[in-house]
Coordinates of C-alpha atoms and ligand atoms in Angstrom, one line a residue:
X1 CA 0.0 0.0 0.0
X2 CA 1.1 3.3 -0.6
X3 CA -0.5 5.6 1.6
X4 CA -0.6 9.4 0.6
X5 CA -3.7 10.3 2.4
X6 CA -1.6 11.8 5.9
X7 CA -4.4 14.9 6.0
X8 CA -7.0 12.4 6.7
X9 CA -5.2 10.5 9.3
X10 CA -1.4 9.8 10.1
X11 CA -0.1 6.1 10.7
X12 CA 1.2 6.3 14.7
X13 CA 5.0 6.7 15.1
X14 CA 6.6 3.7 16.3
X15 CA 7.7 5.3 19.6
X16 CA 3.9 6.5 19.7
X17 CA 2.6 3.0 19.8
X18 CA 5.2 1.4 22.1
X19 CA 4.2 4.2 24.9
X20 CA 1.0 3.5 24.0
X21 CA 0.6 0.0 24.5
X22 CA 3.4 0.0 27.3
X23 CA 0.6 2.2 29.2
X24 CA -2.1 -0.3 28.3
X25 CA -0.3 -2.6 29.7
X26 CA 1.3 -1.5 32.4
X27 CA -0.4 2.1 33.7
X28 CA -3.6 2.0 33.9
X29 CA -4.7 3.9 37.1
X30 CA -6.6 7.2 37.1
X31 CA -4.9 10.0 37.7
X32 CA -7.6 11.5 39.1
X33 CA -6.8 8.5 42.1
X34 CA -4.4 9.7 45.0
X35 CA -2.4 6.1 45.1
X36 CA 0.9 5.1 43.7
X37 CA -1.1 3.8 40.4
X38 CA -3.0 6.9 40.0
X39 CA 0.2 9.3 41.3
X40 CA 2.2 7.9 38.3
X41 CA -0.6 7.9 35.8
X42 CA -1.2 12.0 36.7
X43 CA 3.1 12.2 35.9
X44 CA 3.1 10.5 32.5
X45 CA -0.1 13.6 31.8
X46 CA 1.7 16.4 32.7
X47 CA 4.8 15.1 30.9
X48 CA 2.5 15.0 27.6
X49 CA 1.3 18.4 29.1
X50 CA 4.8 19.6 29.3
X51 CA 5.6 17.7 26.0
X52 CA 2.9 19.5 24.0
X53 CA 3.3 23.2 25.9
X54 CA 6.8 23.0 24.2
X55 CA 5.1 21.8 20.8
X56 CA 3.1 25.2 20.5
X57 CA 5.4 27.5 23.2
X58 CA 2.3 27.5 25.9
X59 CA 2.5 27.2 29.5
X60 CA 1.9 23.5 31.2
X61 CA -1.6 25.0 32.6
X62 CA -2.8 26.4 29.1
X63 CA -2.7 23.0 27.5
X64 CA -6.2 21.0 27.8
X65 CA -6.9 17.7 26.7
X66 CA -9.4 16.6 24.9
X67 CA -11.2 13.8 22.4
X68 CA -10.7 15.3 19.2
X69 CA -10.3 18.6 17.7
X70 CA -13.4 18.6 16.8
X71 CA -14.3 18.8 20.5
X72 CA -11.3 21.3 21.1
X73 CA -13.2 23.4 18.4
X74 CA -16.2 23.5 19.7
X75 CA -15.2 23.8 23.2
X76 CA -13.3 27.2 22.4
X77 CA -16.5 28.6 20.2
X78 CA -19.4 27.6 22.5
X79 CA -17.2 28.3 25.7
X80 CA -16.2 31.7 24.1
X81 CA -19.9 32.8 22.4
X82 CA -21.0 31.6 26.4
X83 CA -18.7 33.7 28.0
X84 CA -19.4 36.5 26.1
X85 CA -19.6 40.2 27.1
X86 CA -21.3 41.9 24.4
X87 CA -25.3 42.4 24.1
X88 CA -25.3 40.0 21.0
X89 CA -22.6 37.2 19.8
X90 CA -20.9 37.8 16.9
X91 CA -18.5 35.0 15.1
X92 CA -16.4 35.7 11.9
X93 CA -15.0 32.9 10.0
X94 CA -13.3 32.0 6.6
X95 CA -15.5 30.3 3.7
X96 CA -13.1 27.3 3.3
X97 CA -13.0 26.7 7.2
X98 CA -13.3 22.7 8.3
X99 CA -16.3 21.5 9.1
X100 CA -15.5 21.5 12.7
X101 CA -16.2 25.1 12.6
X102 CA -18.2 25.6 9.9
X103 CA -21.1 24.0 11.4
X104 CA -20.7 25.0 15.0
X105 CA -20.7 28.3 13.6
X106 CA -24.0 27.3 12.4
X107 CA -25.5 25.6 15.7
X108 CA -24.9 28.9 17.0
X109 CA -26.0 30.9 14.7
X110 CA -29.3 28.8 15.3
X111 CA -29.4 30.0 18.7
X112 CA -29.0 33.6 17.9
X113 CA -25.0 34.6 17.1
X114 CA -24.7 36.6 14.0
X115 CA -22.3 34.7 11.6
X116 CA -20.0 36.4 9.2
X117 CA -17.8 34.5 6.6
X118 CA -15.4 36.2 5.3
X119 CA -14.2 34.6 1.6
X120 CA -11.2 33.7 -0.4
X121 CA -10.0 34.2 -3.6
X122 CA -9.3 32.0 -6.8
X123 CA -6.2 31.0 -5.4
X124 CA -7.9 29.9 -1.6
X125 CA -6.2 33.1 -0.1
X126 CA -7.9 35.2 2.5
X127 CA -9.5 38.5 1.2
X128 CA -7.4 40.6 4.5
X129 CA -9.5 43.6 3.3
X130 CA -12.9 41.9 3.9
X131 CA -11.7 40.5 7.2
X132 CA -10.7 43.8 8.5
X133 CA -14.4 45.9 7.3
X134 CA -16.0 42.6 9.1
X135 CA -14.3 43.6 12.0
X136 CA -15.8 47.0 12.3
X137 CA -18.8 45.4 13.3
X138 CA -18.0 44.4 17.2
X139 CA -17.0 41.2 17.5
X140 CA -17.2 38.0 19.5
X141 CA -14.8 35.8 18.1
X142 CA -13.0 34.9 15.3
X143 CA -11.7 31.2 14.5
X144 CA -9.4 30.9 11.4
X145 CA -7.7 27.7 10.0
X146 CA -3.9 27.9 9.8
X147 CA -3.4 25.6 6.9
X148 CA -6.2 24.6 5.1
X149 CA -6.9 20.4 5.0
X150 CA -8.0 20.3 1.3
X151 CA -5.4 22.5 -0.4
X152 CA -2.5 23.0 1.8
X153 CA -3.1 26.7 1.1
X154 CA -1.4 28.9 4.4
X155 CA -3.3 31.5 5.8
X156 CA -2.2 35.1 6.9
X157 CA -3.0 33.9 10.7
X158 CA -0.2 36.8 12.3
X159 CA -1.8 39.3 10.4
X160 CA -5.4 38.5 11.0
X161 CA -5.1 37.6 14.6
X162 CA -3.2 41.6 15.1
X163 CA -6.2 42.5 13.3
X164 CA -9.0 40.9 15.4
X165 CA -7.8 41.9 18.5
X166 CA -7.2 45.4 17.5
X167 CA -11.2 45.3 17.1
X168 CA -11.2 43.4 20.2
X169 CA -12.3 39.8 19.5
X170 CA -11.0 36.8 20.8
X171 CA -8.7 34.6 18.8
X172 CA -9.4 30.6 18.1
X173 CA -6.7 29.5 15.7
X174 CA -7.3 25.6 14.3
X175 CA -3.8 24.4 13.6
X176 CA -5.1 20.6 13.1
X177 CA -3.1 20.3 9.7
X178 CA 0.0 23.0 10.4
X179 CA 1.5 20.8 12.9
X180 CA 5.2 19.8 12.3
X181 CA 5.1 21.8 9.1
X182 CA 4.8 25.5 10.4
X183 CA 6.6 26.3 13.8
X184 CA 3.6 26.6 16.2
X185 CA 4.2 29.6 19.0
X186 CA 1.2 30.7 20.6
X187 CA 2.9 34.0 22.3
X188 CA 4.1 34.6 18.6
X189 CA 0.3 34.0 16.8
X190 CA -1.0 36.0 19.5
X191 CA -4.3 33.7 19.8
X192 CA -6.5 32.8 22.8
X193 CA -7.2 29.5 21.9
X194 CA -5.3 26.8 19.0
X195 CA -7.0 23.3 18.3
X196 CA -4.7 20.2 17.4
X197 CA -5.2 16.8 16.9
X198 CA -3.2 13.7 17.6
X199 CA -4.4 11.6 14.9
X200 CA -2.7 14.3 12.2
X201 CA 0.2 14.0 13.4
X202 CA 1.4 10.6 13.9
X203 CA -0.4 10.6 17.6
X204 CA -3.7 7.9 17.8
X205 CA -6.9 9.0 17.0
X206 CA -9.1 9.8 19.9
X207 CA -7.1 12.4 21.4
X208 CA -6.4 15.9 21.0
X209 CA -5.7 19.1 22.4
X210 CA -7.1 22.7 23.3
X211 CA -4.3 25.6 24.0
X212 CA -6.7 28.0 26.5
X213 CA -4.6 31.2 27.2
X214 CA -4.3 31.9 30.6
X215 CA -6.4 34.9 30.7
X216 CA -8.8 34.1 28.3
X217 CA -12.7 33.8 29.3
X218 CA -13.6 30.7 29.0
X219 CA -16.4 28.1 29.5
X220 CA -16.4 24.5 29.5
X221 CA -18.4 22.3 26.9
X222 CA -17.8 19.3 28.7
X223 CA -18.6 19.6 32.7
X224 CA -17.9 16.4 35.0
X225 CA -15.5 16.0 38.4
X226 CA -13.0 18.8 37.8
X227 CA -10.8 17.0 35.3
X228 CA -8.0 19.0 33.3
X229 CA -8.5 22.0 36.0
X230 CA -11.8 21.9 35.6
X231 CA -12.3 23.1 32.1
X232 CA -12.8 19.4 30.6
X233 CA -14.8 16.8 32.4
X234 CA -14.1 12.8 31.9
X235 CA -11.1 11.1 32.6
X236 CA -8.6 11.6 30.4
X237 CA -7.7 9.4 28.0
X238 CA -4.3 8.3 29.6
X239 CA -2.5 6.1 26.9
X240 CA -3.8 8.0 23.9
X241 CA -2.6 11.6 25.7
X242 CA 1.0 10.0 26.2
X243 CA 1.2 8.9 22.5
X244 CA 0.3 12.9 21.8
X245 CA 3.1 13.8 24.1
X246 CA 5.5 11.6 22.1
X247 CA 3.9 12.7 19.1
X248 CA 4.6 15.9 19.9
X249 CA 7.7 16.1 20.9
X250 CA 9.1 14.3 17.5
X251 CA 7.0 17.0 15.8
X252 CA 9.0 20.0 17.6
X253 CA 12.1 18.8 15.9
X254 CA 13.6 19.3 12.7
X255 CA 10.7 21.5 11.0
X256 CA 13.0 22.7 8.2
X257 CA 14.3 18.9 7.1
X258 CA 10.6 17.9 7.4
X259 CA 9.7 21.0 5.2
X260 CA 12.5 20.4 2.9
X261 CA 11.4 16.2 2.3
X262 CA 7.6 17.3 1.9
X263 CA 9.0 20.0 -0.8
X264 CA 10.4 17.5 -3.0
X265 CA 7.5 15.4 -2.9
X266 CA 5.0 18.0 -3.8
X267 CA 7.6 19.2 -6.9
X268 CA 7.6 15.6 -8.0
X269 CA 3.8 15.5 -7.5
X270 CA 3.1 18.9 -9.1
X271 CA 5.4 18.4 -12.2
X272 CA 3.9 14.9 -13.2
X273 CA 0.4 15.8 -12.3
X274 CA 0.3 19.0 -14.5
X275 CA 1.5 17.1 -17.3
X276 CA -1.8 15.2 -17.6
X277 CA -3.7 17.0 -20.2
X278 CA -6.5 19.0 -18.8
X279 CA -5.7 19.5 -15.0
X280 CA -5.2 22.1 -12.6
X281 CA -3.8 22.7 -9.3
X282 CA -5.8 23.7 -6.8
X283 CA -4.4 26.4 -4.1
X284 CA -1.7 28.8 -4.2
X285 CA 1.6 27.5 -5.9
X286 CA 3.3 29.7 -3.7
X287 CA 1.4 29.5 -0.5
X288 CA 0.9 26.1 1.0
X289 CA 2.1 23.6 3.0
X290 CA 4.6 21.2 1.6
X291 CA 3.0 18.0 0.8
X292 CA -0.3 18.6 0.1
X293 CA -1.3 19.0 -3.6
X294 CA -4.4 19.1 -5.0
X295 CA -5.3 18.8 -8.6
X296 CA -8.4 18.2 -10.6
X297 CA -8.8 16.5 -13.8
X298 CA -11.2 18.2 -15.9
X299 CA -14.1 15.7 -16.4
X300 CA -13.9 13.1 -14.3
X301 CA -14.7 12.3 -10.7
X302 CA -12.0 12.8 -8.2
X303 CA -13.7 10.1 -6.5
X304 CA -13.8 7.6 -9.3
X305 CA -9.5 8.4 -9.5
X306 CA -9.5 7.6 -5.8
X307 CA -11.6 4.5 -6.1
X308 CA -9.4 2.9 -9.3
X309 CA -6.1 4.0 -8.1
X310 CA -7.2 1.9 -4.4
X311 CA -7.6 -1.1 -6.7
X312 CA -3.6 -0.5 -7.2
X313 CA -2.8 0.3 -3.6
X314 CA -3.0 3.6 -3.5
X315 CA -4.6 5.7 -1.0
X316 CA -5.8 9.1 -1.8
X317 CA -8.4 11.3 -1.2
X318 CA -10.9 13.3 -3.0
X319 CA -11.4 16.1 -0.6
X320 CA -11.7 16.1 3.1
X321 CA -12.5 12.3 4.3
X322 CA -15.5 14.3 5.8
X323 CA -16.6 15.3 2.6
X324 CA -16.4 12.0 1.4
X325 CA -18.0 10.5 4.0
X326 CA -21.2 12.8 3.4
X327 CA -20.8 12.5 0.0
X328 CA -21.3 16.1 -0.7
X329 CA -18.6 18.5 -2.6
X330 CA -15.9 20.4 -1.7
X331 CA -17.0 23.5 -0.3
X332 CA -13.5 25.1 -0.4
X333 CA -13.4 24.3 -3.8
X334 CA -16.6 25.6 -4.3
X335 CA -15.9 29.2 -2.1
X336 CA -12.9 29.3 -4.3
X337 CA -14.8 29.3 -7.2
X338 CA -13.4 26.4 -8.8
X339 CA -15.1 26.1 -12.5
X340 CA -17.7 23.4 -12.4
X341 CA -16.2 20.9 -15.0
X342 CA -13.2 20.9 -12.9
X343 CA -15.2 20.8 -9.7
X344 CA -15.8 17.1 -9.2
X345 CA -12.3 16.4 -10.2
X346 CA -10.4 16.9 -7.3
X347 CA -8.1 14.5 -5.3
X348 CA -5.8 15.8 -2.8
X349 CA -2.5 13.7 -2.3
X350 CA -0.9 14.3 1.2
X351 CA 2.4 12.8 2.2
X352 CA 4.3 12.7 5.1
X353 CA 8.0 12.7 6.4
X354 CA 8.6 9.0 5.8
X355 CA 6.7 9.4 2.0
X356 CA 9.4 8.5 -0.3
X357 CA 10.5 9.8 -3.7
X358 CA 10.3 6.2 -5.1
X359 CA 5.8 5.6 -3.4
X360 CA 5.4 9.4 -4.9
X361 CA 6.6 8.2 -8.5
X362 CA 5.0 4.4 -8.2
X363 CA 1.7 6.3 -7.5
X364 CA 2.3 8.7 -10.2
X365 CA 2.5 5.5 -12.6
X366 CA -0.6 4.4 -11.2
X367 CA -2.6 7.8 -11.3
X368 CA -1.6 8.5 -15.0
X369 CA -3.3 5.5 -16.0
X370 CA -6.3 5.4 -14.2
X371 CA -6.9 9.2 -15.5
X372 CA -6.1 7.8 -19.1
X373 CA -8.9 4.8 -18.2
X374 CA -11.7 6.8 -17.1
X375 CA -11.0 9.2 -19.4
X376 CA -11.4 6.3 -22.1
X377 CA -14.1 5.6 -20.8
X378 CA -16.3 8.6 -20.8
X379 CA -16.5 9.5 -24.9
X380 CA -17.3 13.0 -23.4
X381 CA -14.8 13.9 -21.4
X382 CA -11.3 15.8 -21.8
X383 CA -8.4 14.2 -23.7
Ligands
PLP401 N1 -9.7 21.0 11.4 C1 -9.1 20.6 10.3 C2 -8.3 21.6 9.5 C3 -9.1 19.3 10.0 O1 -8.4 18.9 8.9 C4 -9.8 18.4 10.8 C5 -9.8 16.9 10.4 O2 -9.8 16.6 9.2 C6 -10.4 18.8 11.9 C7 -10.4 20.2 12.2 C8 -11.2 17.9 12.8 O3 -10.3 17.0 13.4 P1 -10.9 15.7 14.1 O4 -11.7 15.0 13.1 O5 -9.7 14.9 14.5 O6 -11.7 16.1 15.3

């Protein structure tokens, strides 16, 4: 199998699933419990505490675990709308946001927060000019991806975060897919709250993280018995939070050799994919994450490339595994206004740090061909 599907899910570092299973096995207790089992349960925590704080340059007592970032999202939106000092709730947010936030955004608006959605142009870019008049208008909170899941494409997060609190919002920052591929330093980004996920990077799934500045006004989404300093209920998910902490701390380390693996990858990718007659790239050339490209071939399905290249090994995606799993379009590609015959197209190939040259090119091989099938196929479409 050759897996380039990393912004769905990551496969768990070796060193993730040894501490994982070594905790399975052999530390169990709750570290809610005051004996020796639950004492050393509560150290391994704040070790992944300390672990991730030096992942994103937080504090120990500003990182919260949770289930997902999913849950971090939410948590940081409800809890901040909640907490919220002016007359009526007001939440900007990006057109090509997850659905994470997206629809949150929308459950809220349901119960009476005004929603703006600020878009992007051609290229998925952030219009900085429409963000700032949406600003004028007081404002609660704003959320912003930093790298977007579908295209890679980077956002201007410094510059709209100096922007937001100028007008006096709160930040929430979702960094699910920048992890390990854009240094992370909440002082820096200047945000109140930052979502991650462990399952993106190389952590198990099940576990992820909320950054909570220290003086930000907050509310829980999740109440129980005073868990995580009270501002996440349930026990915490003790092996998967250690595997995070590993996680994290490989992902600290060696950002620029990372980058500089995932560049060549997505020049290989790019070059061979824009060769195919009739496809584009999606996202800015110049302004996304390396190793994440996403093309579409003009009239086809992305999903039927996704489907024929599986029958080869290959795993890739057409748009967000969410989107897939709803089987609805991309709306990214959609708020990007991405020309309809090229719409349906898409598939995203993500690779990681142990992708190599030689599965980018097999793949390649693989995907040429199952264009050149479908597109025999169909007497209608593109040659
Ligand atoms: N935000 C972004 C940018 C994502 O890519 C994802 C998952 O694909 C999420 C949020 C949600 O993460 P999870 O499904 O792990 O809660």
């Amino acid at each position: 199998m050759i897996y380039l599907d990393n912004n769905a899910t990551t496969c768990p570092l070796p060193a993730v699933a040894e501490a994982v299973l070594h905790t399975l096995q052999h530390g169990f207790g709750n570290p809610s419990s005051i004996h020796g089992g639950g004492e050393a349960a509560r150290q391994r925590v704040e070790e992944a505490r300390a672990q991730v704080a030096g992942l994103i340059n937080a504090r120990e007592t500003e990182v919260v675990f949770t289930s997902c970032a999913t849950e971090s999202i939410n948590t940081a939106l409800r809890g901040a709308v909640e907490a919220c000092r002016l007359e009526r709730s007001r939440m900007v947010i990006t057109s090509v946001e997850h659905e994470a936030v997206h629809d949150i955004a929308q459950w809220l608006q349901g119960r009476g927060t005004d929603v703006a959605i600020v878009p992007v142009d051609a290229l998925g870019r952030l219009d900085l000019g429409r963000l700032e008049e949406e600003l004028k208008t007081p404002t609660t909170i704003l959320s912003l991806m930093y790298a977007n899941n579908e295209t890679g494409v980077v956002m201007p997060v410094p510059e709209a975060v100096r922007l937001a609190r100028d007008a006096g919002a709160v930040v929430h920052v979702d960094a699910v897919q920048a992890v390990g591929k854009i240094p992370l330093d909440v002082d820096e980004i200047g945000c109140d709250f930052l979502s991650l996920s462990g399952h993106k990077f190389h952590a198990p799934k099940g576990v992820g993280v909320l950054y909570v500045r220290r003086d930000a006004r907050f509310r829980p989404l999740v109440i129980g018995a005073g868990q995580e300093g009270g501002r996440r209920g349930g026990t915490e998910n003790v092996p998967g939070v250690i595997g995070l902490g590993v996680a994290a701390q490989t992902m600290a380390q060696g950002i620029a050799e990372r980058c500089a693996h995932l560049a060549r990858l997505s020049t290989r990718l790019e070059e061979r994919l824009l060769a195919i007659p009739d496809t584009c790239l999606n996202g800015d050339p110049d302004g996304r994450t390396p190793g994440t490209v996403n093309v579409s071939f003009k009239g086809i399905e992305g999903s039927a490339v996704v489907l024929t290249a599986a029958r080869d090994g290959v795993c890739l995606s057409a748009g967000s595994a969410c989107a897939a799993a709803q089987h609805g379009g991309s709306h990214v590609l959609e708020a990007m206004g991405v020309p309809f015959e090229y719409l349906h197209g898409a598939v995203r190939f993500s690779c990681c740090e142990s992708t190599t040259l030689d599965e980018v090119d097999r793949a390649l091989e693989v995907v040429e061909k199952a264009v050149a099938y479908l597109r025999a196929m169909d007497p209608t479409a593109a040659r």
